[in-house]
Coordinates of C-alpha atoms in Angstrom, one line a residue:
M935 CA -46.9 -22.8 -9.4
K936 CA -46.3 -19.4 -10.9
M937 CA -45.7 -16.5 -8.4
T938 CA -47.7 -13.4 -9.1
F939 CA -48.4 -10.0 -7.4
R940 CA -51.5 -7.8 -7.3
W941 CA -50.9 -4.4 -8.9
Y942 CA -53.5 -1.6 -9.0
G943 CA -52.2 0.2 -12.1
E944 CA -50.3 3.4 -12.6
D945 CA -51.7 5.0 -9.4
D946 CA -50.5 2.1 -7.2
P947 CA -47.8 3.3 -4.8
V948 CA -46.1 0.0 -5.5
K949 CA -44.3 0.1 -8.8
L950 CA -43.8 -2.6 -11.4
E951 CA -40.1 -2.2 -11.2
E952 CA -40.2 -2.9 -7.5
I953 CA -42.3 -6.0 -8.0
R954 CA -39.9 -7.2 -10.6
Q955 CA -37.1 -7.3 -8.0
I956 CA -38.9 -9.9 -5.8
P957 CA -37.2 -13.2 -6.2
G958 CA -39.2 -15.7 -8.1
M959 CA -41.8 -13.2 -9.3
K960 CA -43.2 -13.9 -12.8
G961 CA -46.6 -12.3 -13.2
I962 CA -49.0 -9.5 -12.4
V963 CA -52.6 -9.7 -11.2
S964 CA -54.4 -6.5 -12.2
A965 CA -57.5 -5.0 -13.9
I966 CA -58.9 -2.0 -15.7
Y967 CA -60.2 0.1 -12.9
D968 CA -61.8 3.1 -14.6
V969 CA -64.4 1.3 -16.8
P970 CA -67.8 1.5 -15.1
V971 CA -69.1 -1.9 -13.8
G972 CA -71.2 -3.5 -16.5
E973 CA -69.5 -1.9 -19.5
V974 CA -67.3 -3.7 -22.0
W975 CA -63.5 -3.7 -21.7
S976 CA -62.1 -2.9 -25.1
R977 CA -59.2 -4.8 -26.7
D978 CA -57.2 -1.6 -26.9
R979 CA -57.4 -1.0 -23.1
I980 CA -56.5 -4.7 -22.4
K981 CA -53.6 -4.5 -24.8
Q982 CA -52.3 -1.3 -23.3
L983 CA -52.4 -2.8 -19.8
K984 CA -50.6 -6.0 -21.0
E985 CA -47.9 -4.0 -22.8
T986 CA -47.2 -1.8 -19.8
I987 CA -46.7 -4.9 -17.6
E988 CA -44.6 -6.7 -20.2
A989 CA -42.4 -3.7 -20.6
A990 CA -41.4 -4.1 -16.9
G991 CA -40.3 -7.7 -17.6
L992 CA -43.5 -9.4 -16.2
E993 CA -46.6 -10.9 -17.7
L994 CA -50.3 -10.1 -17.1
S995 CA -51.2 -13.5 -15.6
V996 CA -54.7 -12.9 -14.1
I997 CA -57.4 -10.3 -14.3
E998 CA -58.8 -9.5 -10.8
S999 CA -61.4 -8.7 -11.4
V1000 CA -64.1 -8.2 -13.9
P1001 CA -66.8 -7.1 -11.5
V1002 CA -70.3 -8.6 -11.7
H1003 CA -73.0 -5.9 -11.8
E1004 CA -75.5 -6.0 -8.9
D1005 CA -78.4 -6.3 -11.3
I1006 CA -77.0 -9.7 -12.3
K1007 CA -76.7 -10.8 -8.7
L1008 CA -80.3 -9.5 -8.1
G1009 CA -81.6 -11.2 -11.2
K1010 CA -83.1 -8.1 -12.7
P1011 CA -84.4 -7.9 -16.3
S1012 CA -81.4 -5.8 -17.2
R1013 CA -79.0 -8.7 -16.5
D1014 CA -79.1 -10.1 -20.0
K1015 CA -77.6 -6.9 -21.5
L1016 CA -75.0 -6.8 -18.7
I1017 CA -74.2 -10.5 -19.2
A1018 CA -73.8 -9.8 -22.9
N1019 CA -71.2 -7.1 -22.1
Y1020 CA -69.5 -9.5 -19.7
K1021 CA -69.2 -12.1 -22.5
E1022 CA -67.7 -9.5 -24.8
T1023 CA -65.1 -8.6 -22.2
I1024 CA -64.2 -12.3 -21.8
R1025 CA -63.8 -12.6 -25.6
N1026 CA -61.6 -9.5 -25.7
L1027 CA -59.4 -10.8 -22.9
G1028 CA -59.0 -14.2 -24.6
A1029 CA -58.2 -12.5 -27.9
E1030 CA -55.3 -10.6 -26.2
G1031 CA -54.0 -13.8 -24.5
V1032 CA -55.2 -13.1 -21.0
N1033 CA -56.6 -16.4 -19.9
I1034 CA -57.6 -16.2 -16.2
V1035 CA -60.4 -14.1 -14.7
C1036 CA -61.0 -13.9 -10.9
Y1037 CA -64.4 -12.5 -9.9
N1038 CA -66.9 -12.8 -7.0
F1039 CA -70.6 -13.0 -6.5
M1040 CA -70.8 -11.2 -3.1
P1041 CA -73.8 -8.9 -2.7
V1042 CA -73.1 -5.2 -2.1
F1043 CA -69.8 -5.6 -0.2
D1044 CA -66.6 -7.1 -1.3
W1045 CA -64.1 -8.2 1.4
T1046 CA -65.4 -6.8 4.7
R1047 CA -63.2 -5.7 7.6
T1048 CA -63.9 -3.6 10.7
D1049 CA -60.4 -2.0 10.9
L1050 CA -57.9 -1.5 8.1
A1051 CA -55.0 -0.4 10.3
Y1052 CA -55.2 -2.4 13.5
E1053 CA -51.9 -2.4 15.4
L1054 CA -50.6 -5.9 16.1
E1055 CA -48.2 -6.8 19.0
D1056 CA -45.1 -6.3 16.9
G1057 CA -46.1 -2.8 15.9
S1058 CA -47.2 -3.6 12.4
N1059 CA -50.7 -2.7 11.1
A1060 CA -53.1 -5.2 9.6
L1061 CA -56.7 -5.7 8.5
I1062 CA -59.0 -7.3 11.1
F1063 CA -62.6 -8.4 11.4
D1064 CA -64.2 -7.9 14.9
E1065 CA -67.5 -9.8 14.9
E1066 CA -68.7 -7.7 17.9
V1067 CA -68.0 -4.4 16.2
A1068 CA -69.6 -5.6 13.0
A1069 CA -72.7 -6.6 14.8
K1070 CA -73.2 -3.0 15.9
M1071 CA -73.0 -1.7 12.4
D1072 CA -76.0 -0.8 10.3
P1073 CA -75.3 -0.1 6.6
V1074 CA -78.4 2.0 6.3
N1075 CA -79.1 3.8 9.6
G1076 CA -76.0 3.3 11.8
E1077 CA -73.5 6.0 12.5
L1078 CA -70.6 3.5 12.4
S1079 CA -69.4 2.6 8.9
L1080 CA -67.2 -0.2 7.5
P1081 CA -64.1 1.0 5.6
G1082 CA -65.1 2.0 2.1
W1083 CA -68.8 2.5 2.6
D1084 CA -68.8 6.2 2.3
S1085 CA -67.0 6.1 -1.0
S1086 CA -69.2 3.3 -2.5
Y1087 CA -72.8 4.3 -1.8
T1088 CA -74.8 7.3 -0.4
K1089 CA -77.1 6.5 2.4
A1090 CA -80.1 6.6 0.0
E1091 CA -78.4 4.3 -2.4
M1092 CA -77.4 1.9 0.3
K1093 CA -81.0 1.8 1.6
N1094 CA -82.3 1.1 -1.9
I1095 CA -79.9 -1.8 -2.6
M1096 CA -80.4 -3.3 0.9
D1097 CA -84.2 -3.2 0.3
E1098 CA -83.7 -5.0 -3.0
Y1099 CA -81.6 -7.7 -1.4
A1100 CA -84.3 -8.2 1.3
E1101 CA -86.2 -10.1 -1.5
V1102 CA -83.2 -12.4 -2.3
D1103 CA -82.4 -15.3 -0.1
N1104 CA -79.5 -17.8 -0.5
E1105 CA -81.4 -20.0 -2.9
Q1106 CA -82.4 -17.1 -5.1
L1107 CA -78.8 -15.9 -5.2
W1108 CA -77.7 -19.5 -6.1
A1109 CA -80.3 -19.4 -9.0
N1110 CA -79.0 -16.0 -10.2
L1111 CA -75.4 -17.3 -10.1
E1112 CA -76.4 -20.4 -12.0
Y1113 CA -78.0 -18.3 -14.7
F1114 CA -74.9 -16.2 -15.0
I1115 CA -72.5 -19.3 -15.1
K1116 CA -74.5 -21.1 -17.7
E1117 CA -74.4 -18.0 -19.9
I1118 CA -70.7 -17.1 -19.5
I1119 CA -68.8 -20.4 -19.3
P1120 CA -69.5 -21.5 -22.9
V1121 CA -68.0 -18.2 -24.0
A1122 CA -65.1 -18.6 -21.7
E1123 CA -64.5 -22.1 -23.2
E1124 CA -64.5 -20.6 -26.7
A1125 CA -62.2 -17.8 -25.7
E1126 CA -59.9 -20.2 -23.7
V1127 CA -60.4 -18.2 -20.5
L1128 CA -60.4 -19.9 -17.1
M1129 CA -63.0 -18.3 -14.8
A1130 CA -62.2 -18.4 -11.0
I1131 CA -64.8 -17.4 -8.5
H1132 CA -63.5 -16.0 -5.2
P1133 CA -65.1 -17.1 -2.0
D1134 CA -67.2 -14.7 0.1
D1135 CA -64.9 -12.8 2.5
P1136 CA -65.6 -13.6 5.3
P1137 CA -67.6 -16.7 4.3
Y1138 CA -70.8 -16.1 6.1
S1139 CA -73.8 -13.8 6.0
I1140 CA -73.2 -10.2 7.1
F1141 CA -76.0 -7.6 7.7
G1142 CA -78.6 -10.1 6.6
L1143 CA -77.2 -10.3 3.1
P1144 CA -77.1 -13.7 1.4
R1145 CA -73.6 -15.2 0.9
I1146 CA -73.2 -18.5 -0.8
I1147 CA -69.6 -19.3 -1.7
T1148 CA -68.7 -20.2 1.9
G1149 CA -67.2 -23.7 2.3
Q1150 CA -66.9 -27.3 1.2
D1151 CA -70.5 -27.9 0.3
A1152 CA -70.7 -24.6 -1.6
V1153 CA -67.6 -25.4 -3.7
E1154 CA -69.0 -28.8 -4.6
R1155 CA -72.4 -27.3 -5.5
F1156 CA -70.7 -24.5 -7.5
I1157 CA -68.5 -26.7 -9.7
K1158 CA -71.6 -28.9 -10.5
L1159 CA -73.4 -25.8 -12.0
Y1160 CA -71.3 -26.3 -15.2
D1161 CA -69.0 -29.3 -15.7
S1162 CA -65.9 -27.6 -17.1
K1163 CA -62.4 -26.7 -16.1
H1164 CA -63.3 -23.2 -17.2
N1165 CA -65.8 -23.0 -14.3
G1166 CA -63.3 -23.0 -11.5
I1167 CA -62.4 -21.3 -8.3
T1168 CA -60.0 -18.9 -6.8
M1169 CA -58.8 -20.8 -3.7
C1170 CA -58.4 -18.1 -1.2
V1171 CA -57.2 -20.0 1.9
G1172 CA -57.5 -16.8 4.1
S1173 CA -61.1 -16.3 3.2
Y1174 CA -62.2 -19.9 3.8
A1175 CA -60.2 -20.1 7.1
S1176 CA -62.0 -17.0 8.4
D1177 CA -64.9 -19.4 9.4
P1178 CA -63.6 -21.7 12.1
A1179 CA -66.0 -24.4 10.9
N1180 CA -64.2 -24.8 7.6
D1181 CA -61.5 -27.4 6.9
T1182 CA -59.5 -25.2 4.6
I1183 CA -56.9 -27.7 3.6
G1184 CA -59.7 -30.2 3.0
I1185 CA -61.4 -27.7 0.7
L1186 CA -58.2 -27.1 -1.2
R1187 CA -57.4 -30.8 -1.7
S1188 CA -60.9 -31.6 -2.8
A1189 CA -60.9 -28.7 -5.4
L1190 CA -57.5 -29.7 -6.6
E1191 CA -58.6 -33.3 -7.1
A1192 CA -61.5 -32.0 -9.1
D1193 CA -59.1 -29.9 -11.2
R1194 CA -61.0 -26.7 -10.5
V1195 CA -58.4 -24.5 -8.8
N1196 CA -57.6 -21.9 -11.5
F1197 CA -56.0 -19.3 -9.2
M1198 CA -54.5 -19.3 -5.7
H1199 CA -54.6 -16.6 -3.0
A1200 CA -52.3 -17.5 -0.2
R1201 CA -52.5 -15.4 3.0
N1202 CA -52.6 -16.3 6.7
I1203 CA -55.2 -15.2 9.3
K1204 CA -55.2 -15.6 13.0
L1205 CA -58.5 -16.6 14.6
T1206 CA -58.7 -14.7 17.9
G1207 CA -61.0 -17.2 19.6
Q1208 CA -63.7 -14.6 19.9
G1209 CA -66.5 -16.0 17.7
K1210 CA -65.6 -15.5 14.1
S1211 CA -63.2 -12.6 14.7
F1212 CA -59.8 -12.7 13.1
E1213 CA -56.7 -10.7 12.4
E1214 CA -54.7 -10.9 9.1
S1215 CA -51.2 -12.0 10.1
A1216 CA -47.8 -12.5 8.5
H1217 CA -47.7 -15.4 6.0
P1218 CA -45.6 -18.0 7.9
S1219 CA -47.6 -20.7 9.7
E1220 CA -46.5 -19.8 13.2
Y1221 CA -48.2 -16.4 13.0
G1222 CA -51.6 -17.6 12.0
S1223 CA -54.2 -20.3 12.0
I1224 CA -53.4 -21.8 8.6
D1225 CA -50.6 -24.4 8.0
M1226 CA -49.0 -22.8 4.9
Y1227 CA -46.7 -25.8 4.5
E1228 CA -49.8 -28.0 4.0
V1229 CA -51.2 -25.5 1.6
V1230 CA -48.1 -25.6 -0.6
K1231 CA -47.7 -29.4 -0.2
A1232 CA -51.3 -29.9 -1.5
L1233 CA -50.5 -27.8 -4.5
H1234 CA -47.3 -29.8 -5.2
D1235 CA -49.1 -33.1 -4.6
F1236 CA -51.6 -32.2 -7.4
N1237 CA -48.9 -30.7 -9.7
F1238 CA -50.5 -27.2 -9.6
D1239 CA -48.9 -25.1 -12.2
G1240 CA -51.3 -22.1 -12.1
P1241 CA -50.8 -18.6 -10.6
I1242 CA -50.5 -18.0 -6.9
R1243 CA -50.2 -14.6 -5.2
P1244 CA -49.4 -13.6 -1.6
D1245 CA -52.7 -12.0 -0.5
H1246 CA -53.2 -9.1 1.9
G1247 CA -50.1 -8.1 3.8
R1248 CA -49.5 -6.1 6.9
M1249 CA -48.0 -2.6 6.8
I1250 CA -44.5 -2.9 8.1
W1251 CA -41.3 -0.7 8.4
G1252 CA -43.3 2.5 8.3
E1253 CA -44.8 1.9 4.9
T1254 CA -48.1 3.6 4.0
G1255 CA -50.4 3.0 1.1
R1256 CA -53.4 0.9 0.0
A1257 CA -54.6 -1.1 3.0
G1258 CA -53.5 -4.7 2.7
Y1259 CA -51.5 -4.0 -0.4
G1260 CA -48.1 -2.6 0.6
L1261 CA -44.9 -3.9 -1.0
Y1262 CA -42.8 -5.1 1.9
D1263 CA -44.9 -7.7 3.7
R1264 CA -46.4 -9.1 0.5
A1265 CA -42.8 -9.4 -0.9
L1266 CA -41.9 -11.3 2.3
G1267 CA -44.9 -13.5 1.7
A1268 CA -44.0 -14.3 -1.9
T1269 CA -40.4 -15.3 -1.0
Y1270 CA -41.7 -17.4 1.9
L1271 CA -44.1 -19.3 -0.4
H1272 CA -41.4 -19.6 -3.0
G1273 CA -39.1 -21.2 -0.4
L1274 CA -41.8 -23.6 0.8
W1275 CA -42.3 -24.8 -2.8
E1276 CA -38.6 -25.4 -3.2
A1277 CA -38.5 -27.4 0.0
V1278 CA -41.5 -29.5 -0.8
D1279 CA -40.3 -30.1 -4.3
K1280 CA -36.9 -31.3 -3.1
E1281 CA -38.5 -33.5 -0.5
A1282 CA -40.5 -35.2 -3.2
K1283 CA -37.4 -36.0 -5.3

């Protein structure tokens, strides 16, 4: 496996030279953040990003992400033009030697949490999802808001998009995803770009919105939409494990056996025992509900040589910055995962 680290560009408080000093670190996961969703990423901008990262002694391993426009998810007539733009971006990435793209098909909201700075017992701060708190939230009329709402949509915009999604159930969303996949994967094959869909986070319906990339059955259905290694998944163990009903290691091994794991997100979460509520924990197994040794062992058993990154980290040692994406705890996660791989590798010899 190849160790990578998420970096949000020049405005990220975490600097490339700091990431470079993490033992075992090889690559960067990043994106172009100032191009409006649905517009084409130019080769010049991609090349500029790649050269900036390479100048720091790292490589641009994964794009996370090229966002999918809501009109594509909704199946609007405008989707064909937007999909054409998406294809052109894939071609441009491939032409610049950037060969993995992580994306998601979650309506309206990306990863959803109810608190971005919950204080854990050890004094660190972490992202959490409290099912009871979320149940009291109304995206349109409620006074409570999830983190990020106010900066993403006005109340009027939120009402309009929620009204549009009221006409889209799970099966319609699957149909819209299939339409998208059958259009883009042939282009990804030609461009030698591996696509990697991220699971819904958390992997179940929220606020009545459809969510479909949720567990074992969904992964099996997804990879059958287009029979190609280029139609793969981002195996985010933290997302799948957020639903207590999921056998996360089973999903991982099944996807590895099918050779459709194109990118790995490795983070731990702690199920609190209160419905589907969870806390994001330190990476080691003892702190969460995921056996990270079994995650790494599965990757080794199937000779996984793709990129992996420590996912959301806690804020520790007084660090402040982008929630979930500080330097220190993610660096600890990376070295932990690196150490697990070394141990599993030596056990196998």
